[in-house]
XYZ file of C-alpha atoms in Angstrom:
641
model
C 83.772 -138.087 -1.124
C 83.536 -141.385 0.414
C 81.610 -143.691 -2.030
C 81.911 -146.617 0.263
C 80.267 -145.149 3.147
C 77.181 -143.026 1.084
C 76.460 -146.555 -0.421
C 75.509 -150.237 0.045
C 77.293 -153.073 -1.166
C 75.125 -153.342 -4.447
C 74.681 -149.795 -4.949
C 78.643 -149.060 -4.912
C 79.145 -152.150 -7.197
C 77.138 -150.696 -9.559
C 78.300 -147.116 -9.224
C 82.037 -147.822 -9.486
C 81.459 -150.447 -12.285
C 84.450 -150.585 -14.813
C 83.943 -149.442 -18.430
C 82.041 -151.111 -20.742
C 77.931 -152.073 -21.005
C 76.449 -152.524 -17.680
C 72.842 -153.565 -16.735
C 71.831 -152.261 -13.475
C 68.642 -154.479 -12.485
C 67.197 -152.158 -9.861
C 64.354 -153.698 -8.034
C 61.563 -151.556 -6.163
C 62.508 -149.241 -3.626
C 66.212 -150.151 -3.606
C 67.668 -146.659 -4.693
C 67.716 -146.806 -8.201
C 68.116 -142.583 -8.462
C 70.715 -142.740 -6.050
C 72.978 -145.137 -7.486
C 72.534 -143.048 -10.995
C 73.175 -140.236 -9.386
C 76.268 -141.328 -7.806
C 77.275 -143.062 -10.739
C 77.686 -139.547 -12.362
C 79.770 -138.182 -9.524
C 81.637 -141.046 -9.651
C 82.450 -140.642 -13.129
C 83.185 -136.660 -12.645
C 85.382 -137.433 -9.677
C 87.561 -140.065 -11.947
C 88.049 -137.359 -14.078
C 85.720 -137.497 -17.168
C 84.548 -134.188 -18.598
C 80.649 -133.663 -17.747
C 80.313 -132.672 -21.289
C 80.808 -136.117 -22.362
C 78.264 -137.672 -19.979
C 74.863 -138.179 -21.097
C 71.857 -138.876 -18.808
C 68.302 -140.145 -20.425
C 65.081 -140.541 -18.651
C 61.361 -140.291 -19.555
C 60.471 -137.887 -17.631
C 61.744 -134.389 -17.377
C 61.213 -134.128 -13.622
C 63.221 -136.885 -13.457
C 66.145 -135.573 -15.475
C 65.986 -132.382 -13.336
C 65.916 -134.040 -9.819
C 68.853 -136.235 -10.692
C 70.745 -133.347 -12.094
C 69.841 -131.478 -9.437
C 71.299 -134.194 -6.881
C 74.380 -134.797 -8.733
C 74.941 -130.769 -8.723
C 74.831 -130.565 -5.349
C 76.869 -133.688 -4.602
C 79.991 -132.840 -6.979
C 79.451 -128.993 -5.566
C 78.648 -128.164 -9.093
C 81.234 -130.203 -10.894
C 78.550 -131.334 -13.473
C 78.457 -128.110 -15.176
C 78.179 -128.918 -18.945
C 76.586 -132.630 -18.414
C 73.972 -133.076 -20.868
C 70.794 -134.857 -19.248
C 66.907 -134.892 -20.077
C 64.233 -136.833 -21.794
C 64.710 -138.989 -25.073
C 62.550 -136.342 -26.698
C 64.641 -133.576 -25.461
C 68.118 -134.549 -26.569
C 66.159 -135.585 -29.955
C 65.056 -132.160 -30.596
C 68.651 -130.724 -29.765
C 70.013 -132.665 -32.320
C 67.870 -132.113 -34.787
C 68.034 -128.517 -34.293
C 71.474 -128.419 -35.526
C 71.238 -131.235 -38.384
C 67.837 -131.537 -39.489
C 68.534 -130.779 -43.236
C 70.443 -134.044 -43.303
C 67.066 -135.426 -43.354
C 65.127 -133.131 -45.454
C 63.916 -130.756 -42.747
C 64.897 -127.348 -42.252
C 66.407 -126.753 -38.797
C 64.229 -123.938 -37.887
C 61.585 -126.752 -37.806
C 58.355 -126.293 -35.327
C 57.255 -128.842 -32.944
C 53.691 -129.356 -32.974
C 51.943 -129.425 -29.932
C 48.951 -131.666 -29.230
C 46.188 -128.969 -30.449
C 48.318 -128.421 -33.838
C 48.764 -131.666 -34.515
C 45.133 -132.540 -34.407
C 44.182 -129.159 -36.247
C 46.545 -130.526 -39.259
C 45.194 -134.012 -39.079
C 41.978 -132.409 -39.396
C 42.974 -130.371 -42.382
C 44.689 -133.622 -43.995
C 41.059 -135.185 -43.409
C 39.313 -132.769 -45.213
C 41.692 -132.594 -48.005
C 41.293 -136.270 -48.682
C 37.394 -135.673 -48.120
C 37.831 -138.759 -45.395
C 35.045 -136.727 -42.897
C 32.605 -139.411 -43.118
C 30.487 -140.416 -40.012
C 32.683 -143.559 -39.519
C 36.177 -141.961 -39.826
C 38.524 -141.989 -36.612
C 38.776 -137.996 -35.214
C 42.324 -136.456 -34.951
C 43.420 -137.819 -31.462
C 43.031 -141.576 -32.491
C 44.563 -141.330 -35.429
C 47.795 -139.283 -34.207
C 47.955 -142.055 -31.241
C 47.767 -144.504 -33.654
C 50.418 -143.271 -35.950
C 52.284 -142.839 -32.885
C 52.514 -146.424 -31.666
C 53.526 -147.606 -34.937
C 56.464 -145.686 -34.997
C 57.301 -146.147 -31.516
C 57.047 -149.869 -31.926
C 58.338 -149.827 -35.832
C 55.198 -152.265 -36.350
C 53.387 -152.233 -39.639
C 50.707 -149.918 -39.441
C 48.186 -151.829 -41.120
C 48.538 -154.712 -38.706
C 48.021 -152.165 -36.230
C 45.027 -150.802 -37.388
C 43.364 -153.702 -37.898
C 43.369 -154.440 -34.267
C 42.816 -151.030 -33.335
C 39.489 -150.775 -35.423
C 38.354 -154.522 -35.637
C 35.254 -153.501 -33.700
C 34.089 -150.543 -36.194
C 33.127 -150.166 -39.686
C 36.405 -148.000 -40.968
C 38.444 -148.336 -44.026
C 41.998 -149.126 -43.259
C 42.986 -148.545 -46.657
C 41.915 -144.792 -45.631
C 43.875 -144.594 -42.720
C 47.157 -146.120 -44.263
C 46.845 -143.324 -47.054
C 46.092 -140.568 -44.417
C 49.029 -141.254 -42.818
C 51.120 -140.913 -45.919
C 49.196 -137.524 -46.715
C 50.188 -136.077 -43.630
C 53.947 -136.938 -43.209
C 53.980 -135.203 -46.733
C 52.119 -131.909 -44.871
C 54.368 -131.943 -42.176
C 57.565 -131.735 -44.347
C 55.956 -129.208 -46.790
C 55.027 -126.604 -43.735
C 58.494 -127.609 -41.733
C 56.865 -128.920 -38.921
C 57.445 -132.357 -36.285
C 54.743 -133.823 -34.053
C 56.217 -135.135 -31.016
C 56.840 -139.020 -31.813
C 58.667 -137.568 -34.922
C 61.277 -136.423 -32.893
C 62.664 -139.754 -32.023
C 61.631 -141.050 -35.303
C 64.056 -138.384 -37.328
C 66.608 -138.679 -34.429
C 67.069 -142.368 -35.221
C 66.866 -141.724 -38.926
C 69.559 -138.978 -38.441
C 71.834 -141.321 -36.837
C 71.063 -144.054 -39.300
C 71.777 -142.081 -42.696
C 74.363 -139.657 -41.704
C 77.834 -141.232 -40.771
C 79.202 -137.459 -40.030
C 76.501 -137.048 -37.314
C 76.647 -140.334 -35.860
C 80.539 -140.045 -35.544
C 80.038 -136.681 -33.963
C 77.826 -137.823 -30.913
C 79.408 -141.206 -31.019
C 82.765 -139.556 -30.172
C 81.195 -136.996 -27.763
C 79.407 -139.293 -25.493
C 81.918 -141.105 -23.667
C 79.403 -142.795 -21.081
C 75.737 -143.035 -21.542
C 73.270 -143.508 -18.765
C 69.542 -144.752 -19.468
C 67.051 -144.403 -16.534
C 63.862 -147.049 -16.676
C 65.217 -148.927 -19.615
C 62.649 -151.520 -19.288
C 60.318 -148.610 -20.494
C 61.926 -148.099 -24.142
C 60.245 -148.747 -27.402
C 62.109 -150.093 -30.456
C 63.244 -146.599 -31.377
C 64.462 -145.921 -28.227
C 66.634 -148.850 -27.581
C 67.943 -148.634 -31.293
C 69.116 -144.867 -30.917
C 70.636 -145.727 -27.213
C 72.304 -148.395 -29.108
C 73.934 -146.045 -32.067
C 74.712 -143.458 -29.358
C 76.970 -145.615 -27.386
C 77.941 -147.261 -30.389
C 81.889 -146.298 -30.165
C 82.904 -145.797 -26.706
C 80.391 -148.855 -25.633
C 80.129 -147.347 -22.110
C 76.410 -147.850 -21.872
C 74.784 -148.429 -18.271
C 70.862 -149.271 -18.503
C 68.912 -149.050 -15.354
C 65.492 -150.682 -14.716
C 63.355 -153.307 -13.643
C 61.645 -156.113 -15.800
C 59.411 -156.744 -12.908
C 58.026 -152.913 -13.381
C 57.665 -153.025 -16.882
C 53.828 -152.074 -17.041
C 53.600 -150.117 -20.269
C 53.340 -152.456 -23.243
C 50.171 -150.683 -24.450
C 51.714 -147.526 -25.603
C 54.858 -149.352 -27.222
C 57.271 -150.363 -24.352
C 58.918 -153.738 -24.691
C 60.838 -155.211 -21.711
C 62.387 -157.354 -24.010
C 65.002 -154.367 -24.853
C 65.949 -155.224 -21.122
C 65.856 -159.029 -21.013
C 67.915 -158.829 -24.265
C 70.041 -156.326 -23.081
C 73.095 -159.263 -22.238
C 72.815 -160.906 -25.606
C 73.153 -157.489 -27.606
C 76.656 -157.127 -25.247
C 77.954 -160.077 -24.526
C 80.654 -158.548 -22.433
C 77.591 -156.924 -20.102
C 78.680 -156.673 -16.307
C 75.299 -157.234 -14.464
C 74.491 -155.722 -11.148
C 71.175 -156.171 -8.970
C 70.067 -154.105 -6.497
C 67.855 -155.936 -4.223
C 68.017 -154.086 -0.885
C 64.780 -152.586 -0.147
C 64.495 -149.004 1.884
C 60.733 -148.602 1.472
C 58.661 -151.724 2.869
C 58.684 -154.133 5.482
C 59.565 -157.623 5.531
C 56.444 -158.977 5.934
C 55.085 -156.545 2.466
C 58.203 -157.921 0.740
C 57.488 -161.521 1.183
C 54.353 -161.096 -0.421
C 55.854 -159.261 -3.509
C 58.637 -161.704 -3.901
C 56.036 -164.821 -3.849
C 53.732 -162.816 -6.425
C 56.044 -162.126 -8.960
C 57.615 -165.610 -8.750
C 54.954 -167.081 -11.128
C 56.280 -165.278 -14.429
C 58.711 -166.758 -16.938
C 61.025 -164.629 -18.868
C 62.643 -162.712 -16.175
C 65.813 -161.633 -14.144
C 65.006 -163.563 -10.923
C 65.834 -161.288 -7.712
C 64.413 -160.944 -4.105
C 63.616 -158.047 -2.432
C 65.278 -157.735 1.224
C 64.098 -155.481 3.474
C 66.187 -153.214 5.972
C 63.200 -152.005 7.935
C 61.558 -154.244 11.044
C 58.138 -155.454 11.168
C 55.495 -153.355 11.768
C 51.886 -155.494 10.864
C 50.775 -158.503 8.550
C 49.604 -157.556 5.533
C 45.980 -158.305 5.377
C 43.642 -160.335 2.747
C 39.743 -159.372 2.965
C 37.403 -161.407 1.238
C 33.923 -159.481 1.204
C 30.451 -159.756 -0.401
C 30.645 -156.990 -3.163
C 31.391 -153.533 -3.908
C 29.907 -151.874 -1.026
C 30.887 -153.904 1.292
C 34.194 -153.443 0.016
C 34.104 -149.515 0.222
C 32.753 -149.816 3.908
C 35.322 -152.093 5.015
C 38.233 -149.840 3.401
C 36.577 -146.846 5.040
C 36.308 -148.260 8.226
C 40.268 -149.308 7.786
C 41.070 -145.739 6.987
C 39.318 -144.370 9.817
C 41.108 -146.715 11.951
C 44.498 -145.483 10.357
C 43.767 -142.108 10.970
C 42.991 -142.552 14.814
C 46.418 -144.188 14.968
C 48.102 -141.758 13.438
C 48.201 -142.034 9.823
C 47.508 -138.816 7.947
C 44.854 -139.288 4.970
C 47.499 -138.252 2.429
C 49.919 -141.436 3.343
C 47.124 -143.522 2.493
C 46.095 -144.886 -1.229
C 43.517 -147.114 -2.551
C 44.695 -148.669 -6.062
C 42.919 -150.532 -8.569
C 43.209 -152.236 -12.003
C 40.578 -149.752 -13.652
C 39.151 -146.616 -13.027
C 35.597 -148.133 -12.719
C 36.739 -150.182 -9.809
C 36.507 -147.306 -7.593
C 32.962 -146.279 -8.651
C 31.192 -147.809 -5.127
C 34.085 -146.563 -2.955
C 33.962 -142.934 -4.477
C 30.005 -142.972 -4.050
C 30.537 -144.063 -0.306
C 33.334 -141.542 0.423
C 31.420 -138.595 -0.976
C 28.533 -139.519 0.744
C 30.608 -139.769 3.944
C 32.298 -136.739 3.162
C 35.391 -138.146 3.104
C 38.132 -136.197 1.766
C 39.841 -138.122 -1.403
C 41.906 -137.062 -4.547
C 41.733 -138.996 -7.968
C 45.317 -139.189 -9.537
C 43.952 -138.767 -13.048
C 42.306 -135.531 -11.576
C 38.772 -136.617 -12.902
C 36.566 -138.619 -10.593
C 34.658 -141.626 -12.429
C 31.337 -139.930 -12.763
C 32.885 -136.832 -14.262
C 34.285 -138.419 -17.343
C 33.596 -137.195 -20.654
C 32.443 -140.792 -21.890
C 30.138 -141.280 -18.563
C 28.381 -138.004 -19.251
C 27.969 -138.701 -22.972
C 26.312 -142.004 -22.067
C 23.885 -139.928 -19.720
C 22.992 -137.625 -22.278
C 19.397 -139.560 -23.330
C 18.478 -140.249 -19.595
C 18.984 -136.493 -18.971
C 16.714 -135.496 -22.142
C 14.311 -138.520 -21.459
C 13.747 -136.945 -17.681
C 13.993 -133.498 -18.865
C 12.838 -132.172 -22.085
C 14.030 -128.555 -21.407
C 17.930 -130.252 -20.855
C 19.868 -127.741 -23.073
C 23.174 -128.969 -22.102
C 22.559 -132.720 -22.573
C 20.846 -132.001 -26.136
C 23.822 -129.823 -27.027
C 25.981 -132.504 -25.857
C 24.449 -135.193 -27.691
C 24.120 -133.499 -30.935
C 27.714 -132.467 -31.389
C 28.786 -136.136 -31.131
C 27.478 -136.147 -34.835
C 30.088 -135.516 -37.527
C 29.910 -131.709 -39.040
C 27.630 -130.470 -36.362
C 29.477 -128.114 -33.786
C 27.935 -126.052 -30.834
C 26.420 -122.990 -33.260
C 24.352 -125.339 -35.514
C 23.516 -127.360 -32.055
C 22.083 -123.921 -30.869
C 20.197 -123.155 -33.902
C 18.401 -126.651 -33.640
C 17.548 -126.092 -30.043
C 16.202 -122.731 -30.630
C 14.147 -124.252 -33.634
C 12.643 -126.926 -31.307
C 11.702 -123.793 -29.041
C 14.294 -124.709 -26.425
C 12.688 -128.083 -25.553
C 12.716 -131.267 -26.542
C 10.178 -133.903 -25.929
C 12.268 -137.299 -26.430
C 9.504 -139.642 -25.823
C 7.333 -138.490 -28.297
C 7.614 -139.872 -31.945
C 6.623 -135.977 -33.415
C 9.270 -134.186 -31.626
C 11.812 -136.525 -33.395
C 10.131 -135.978 -36.931
C 10.795 -132.261 -35.991
C 14.207 -132.819 -35.177
C 14.946 -134.754 -38.313
C 13.864 -132.097 -40.371
C 16.163 -129.672 -38.516
C 19.203 -131.779 -38.526
C 21.663 -131.472 -41.377
C 21.678 -134.637 -43.624
C 24.994 -135.817 -42.198
C 23.263 -136.561 -38.676
C 19.867 -137.730 -40.109
C 20.894 -141.390 -40.430
C 22.198 -141.459 -37.104
C 19.442 -139.798 -35.518
C 17.201 -142.709 -37.035
C 19.618 -144.977 -35.324
C 19.235 -143.616 -31.905
C 15.715 -142.804 -31.873
C 14.365 -145.841 -30.979
C 16.131 -145.870 -27.828
C 13.986 -142.848 -26.508
C 10.801 -144.241 -27.876
C 11.384 -147.395 -25.860
C 11.330 -145.392 -22.949
C 7.425 -145.505 -22.510
C 6.710 -147.939 -24.864
C 8.558 -150.856 -22.731
C 8.244 -148.966 -19.511
C 12.205 -148.537 -18.891
C 11.877 -145.766 -16.649
C 12.911 -148.104 -13.864
C 15.890 -149.597 -15.713
C 18.628 -146.701 -16.579
C 21.035 -149.240 -17.363
C 19.185 -150.868 -20.482
C 18.681 -147.292 -21.715
C 22.658 -146.505 -21.660
C 23.079 -150.223 -22.674
C 20.780 -149.833 -25.889
C 22.332 -146.137 -26.748
C 25.632 -147.824 -26.368
C 25.050 -150.459 -29.141
C 22.900 -148.182 -31.514
C 25.721 -145.416 -31.493
C 28.345 -144.766 -28.506
C 30.206 -147.890 -29.012
C 31.116 -146.685 -32.433
C 31.856 -143.334 -31.421
C 34.320 -144.352 -28.562
C 36.221 -146.327 -31.062
C 36.084 -143.361 -33.684
C 36.791 -140.570 -30.963
C 38.833 -141.590 -27.760
C 42.608 -143.673 -28.063
C 41.731 -145.706 -25.117
C 38.267 -146.695 -26.226
C 38.519 -150.430 -24.749
C 39.133 -149.016 -21.451
C 36.571 -146.475 -21.754
C 33.996 -149.353 -23.038
C 34.693 -151.375 -19.747
C 34.031 -148.376 -17.856
C 30.316 -148.024 -19.478
C 29.880 -151.800 -19.112
C 30.425 -151.047 -15.492
C 28.189 -148.210 -15.319
C 25.334 -150.126 -16.919
C 25.728 -152.778 -13.873
C 26.167 -150.041 -11.424
C 22.718 -148.714 -12.363
C 20.961 -151.709 -10.827
C 21.290 -150.175 -7.331
C 18.913 -147.342 -8.422
C 15.072 -147.701 -8.522
C 14.273 -145.574 -11.638
C 16.236 -143.124 -13.923
C 15.244 -140.118 -12.058
C 16.926 -142.040 -8.745
C 20.132 -142.524 -10.606
C 20.230 -138.905 -12.165
C 19.571 -137.237 -8.855
C 22.360 -139.536 -7.257
C 25.136 -138.584 -10.299
C 23.850 -134.881 -9.456
C 24.190 -134.950 -5.710
C 27.774 -136.780 -6.311
C 29.101 -133.699 -8.909
C 28.059 -131.206 -6.210
C 28.932 -132.806 -3.287
C 32.543 -133.552 -5.152
C 33.013 -130.077 -6.143
C 32.595 -128.825 -2.250
C 35.171 -131.459 -1.444
C 37.565 -130.222 -3.678
C 37.385 -126.586 -2.392
C 37.677 -127.763 1.171
C 40.923 -127.496 3.071
C 40.736 -131.176 4.196
C 40.722 -132.035 0.546
C 44.680 -131.583 0.262
C 45.105 -134.452 3.306
C 42.637 -136.653 1.536
C 43.402 -140.224 0.563
C 44.886 -140.932 -3.035
C 42.889 -143.178 -5.479
C 44.739 -144.008 -8.235
C 45.022 -146.831 -11.183
C 48.130 -148.642 -10.618
C 49.977 -147.598 -13.696
C 49.592 -143.903 -12.699
C 50.857 -145.116 -8.839
C 54.503 -146.225 -10.416
C 57.012 -144.336 -8.803
C 54.794 -143.395 -5.712
C 55.120 -144.825 -2.198
C 52.359 -144.489 0.818
C 52.320 -145.787 4.405
C 49.329 -147.661 3.609
C 48.107 -149.379 0.345
C 44.667 -150.638 -0.462
C 44.487 -153.083 -3.509
C 40.827 -153.317 -4.327
C 38.650 -155.671 -6.514
C 41.536 -158.494 -6.874
C 39.287 -160.742 -8.721
C 39.614 -162.768 -12.016
C 38.581 -161.056 -14.751
C 39.206 -157.611 -13.233
C 42.947 -157.652 -11.555
C 43.918 -159.510 -13.699
C 41.905 -158.205 -16.433
C 40.207 -160.580 -19.089
C 40.621 -158.171 -21.955
C 44.771 -158.144 -20.969
C 45.198 -161.798 -20.269
C 43.900 -162.737 -23.745
C 46.599 -161.015 -25.374
C 50.172 -162.355 -25.386
C 52.352 -161.999 -22.925
C 49.455 -160.253 -21.031
C 48.900 -162.542 -17.730
C 52.340 -161.759 -17.263
C 52.088 -157.867 -17.532
C 49.259 -158.132 -15.224
C 51.152 -160.046 -12.323
C 53.927 -157.281 -12.973
C 50.972 -154.509 -12.569
C 50.292 -156.711 -8.865
C 53.971 -156.582 -8.420
C 53.946 -152.622 -8.400
C 50.676 -152.225 -6.333
C 52.343 -154.419 -3.851
C 55.508 -152.848 -3.692
C 53.996 -149.123 -3.451
C 53.116 -150.078 0.304
C 55.883 -148.842 2.988
C 54.132 -150.250 6.567
C 50.799 -151.848 5.739
C 48.809 -153.345 2.820
C 45.333 -154.592 2.236
C 43.980 -156.734 -0.444
C 40.311 -156.790 -1.162
C 38.359 -159.252 -3.135
C 34.725 -159.121 -3.209
C 32.705 -162.126 -4.277
C 29.830 -160.643 -6.565
C 28.780 -157.460 -8.643
C 25.227 -156.697 -9.328
C 24.198 -156.569 -12.867
C 21.347 -154.287 -14.338
C 19.393 -156.931 -15.387
C 18.907 -157.597 -11.387
C 21.463 -160.968 -11.990
C 24.902 -161.024 -10.327
C 28.349 -161.979 -11.322
C 30.216 -164.048 -8.823
C 34.092 -163.690 -8.929
C 36.769 -165.760 -7.936
C 39.545 -164.491 -5.746
C 42.378 -163.165 -8.434
C 44.881 -166.208 -9.159
C 47.558 -163.750 -7.901
C 45.626 -163.925 -4.635
C 46.044 -167.608 -4.856
C 49.396 -167.539 -5.961
C 50.645 -165.975 -2.348
C 51.292 -168.966 0.445
C 48.630 -168.453 2.548
C 50.767 -167.822 5.784
C 51.776 -164.545 4.326
C 48.467 -163.056 4.476
C 46.351 -162.386 7.548
C 42.846 -163.137 6.930
C 40.876 -159.866 7.791
C 37.043 -160.804 7.409
C 34.574 -158.530 5.876
C 31.411 -157.798 6.944
C 29.289 -160.641 6.241
């Protein structure tokens, strides 16, 4: 194999790196996967036994792709090489050595559903299931974050539940009981695999030496996304031979909220003073103009490995900046540009609209649906179909339709210890109708509710009764706001592991209702959208639809044309993220990821105002990230006002 002809100079240097620790800083679109695959082939060609090479990735898909490509490249010469995710390797090792840490080698791995059931059982055993205790999924996410980051659980819990009346002492006590029950049952959850694999290496010299000797070469993909446990485990795996190559890009570290610590990447040369560093800066994805914008946007970050993307492609079009009036103008602008791209031959599936948070796409989803324009949402769930959005609308639905059985049961099932069967019995007892505006209907319901739900309903009741008393039929946002304040805000924190993001959605939903003249009009529009969406998803054209995605979910993907919307201060960058230590830098990295998804054309959109549900407006400045880009790199593309 002629490696010299197959690779550019930067890739060749990394692929043929001598033994010892190596840091490969692979900027966006520079052939990271290609470099890793050829590194494996190079090692095999140099006579290294594939059985002594370990490749660690973050997804099974990435592992399969790399192993398949290495297999094809070497004509099957990598047979016996071990490659997979951190969890995959941890499970393989624990299956042979779990007895060393107090488990049987025949332990069971709990799937998500089983882990939640066991957690619920532990909550019941400790009698902690009061109306203000977090749901199992929330607790599992919190315990997983503490495990992966190796941070004190009490500190994380105080921050996590700062806006909810939850006893942190009980959260800590439950974690201990959950750990005890797992050992008794000889089971591990997903997070335990990494925790115990690290513990195995730390406590068993025999096991540590066995695998340190076996894995002569260790390669790690996306190293900037490792958490504390993963980085420490990699360090021990490569502890003998020190032939450790980590590949990644600190510019694309955007997952701190789930425990990733890009300082693992930045501090690698300090941990291994004899590290050889290789930079991949030749970009094969994007045009020179797009890369100029990407290079300019990321320069504002401190504490990073400086690098500059260089294009091999020719120019196509200047990146556009559209300063628009509001979200509706933005939606019309995006649709007009998409239609123009389509006329010029770009397939809809080659176009993406990216945003910082899911609620930023509300107006656009509304406009696309009305225009019968096919689109797909990366999350698979369109904004108005999300559980928390539908939950928040249950009160409105009952106020408008006393016979809405689905809304009534959905609302009741949010209460502790009130399941579908109990909700159905109550509905039958009420005569299959709930006159939510009438005080006597509430008295009848209170008499039928289980004791655990009575106090909660008394908190919600004034929201219903204010509908007529304060003439709120023309203000759906106020009803949702009061419901959220009286009950649902705390329910979010106790029920969902991403409660803050969902609360942002609801805050924006409340403001979004300002465009509707009544609760009835709002609900009718939501129903229409849901039905039109269902039609669109079953239509053949949906396969060729425009992709709508948060930037987080777009990482690793690319499109011919990319729109980035709501590039405004407080939205992108997110005001909540900027308040956190290192938050502004991560938001800037997120913007960099958005820009570098574009191959041919890039459109940046910054509306000026958003309407509020009380009739006012919020004025927004264009994002600081836009202001940091030299004006000559962006072509002003007007807008419609």
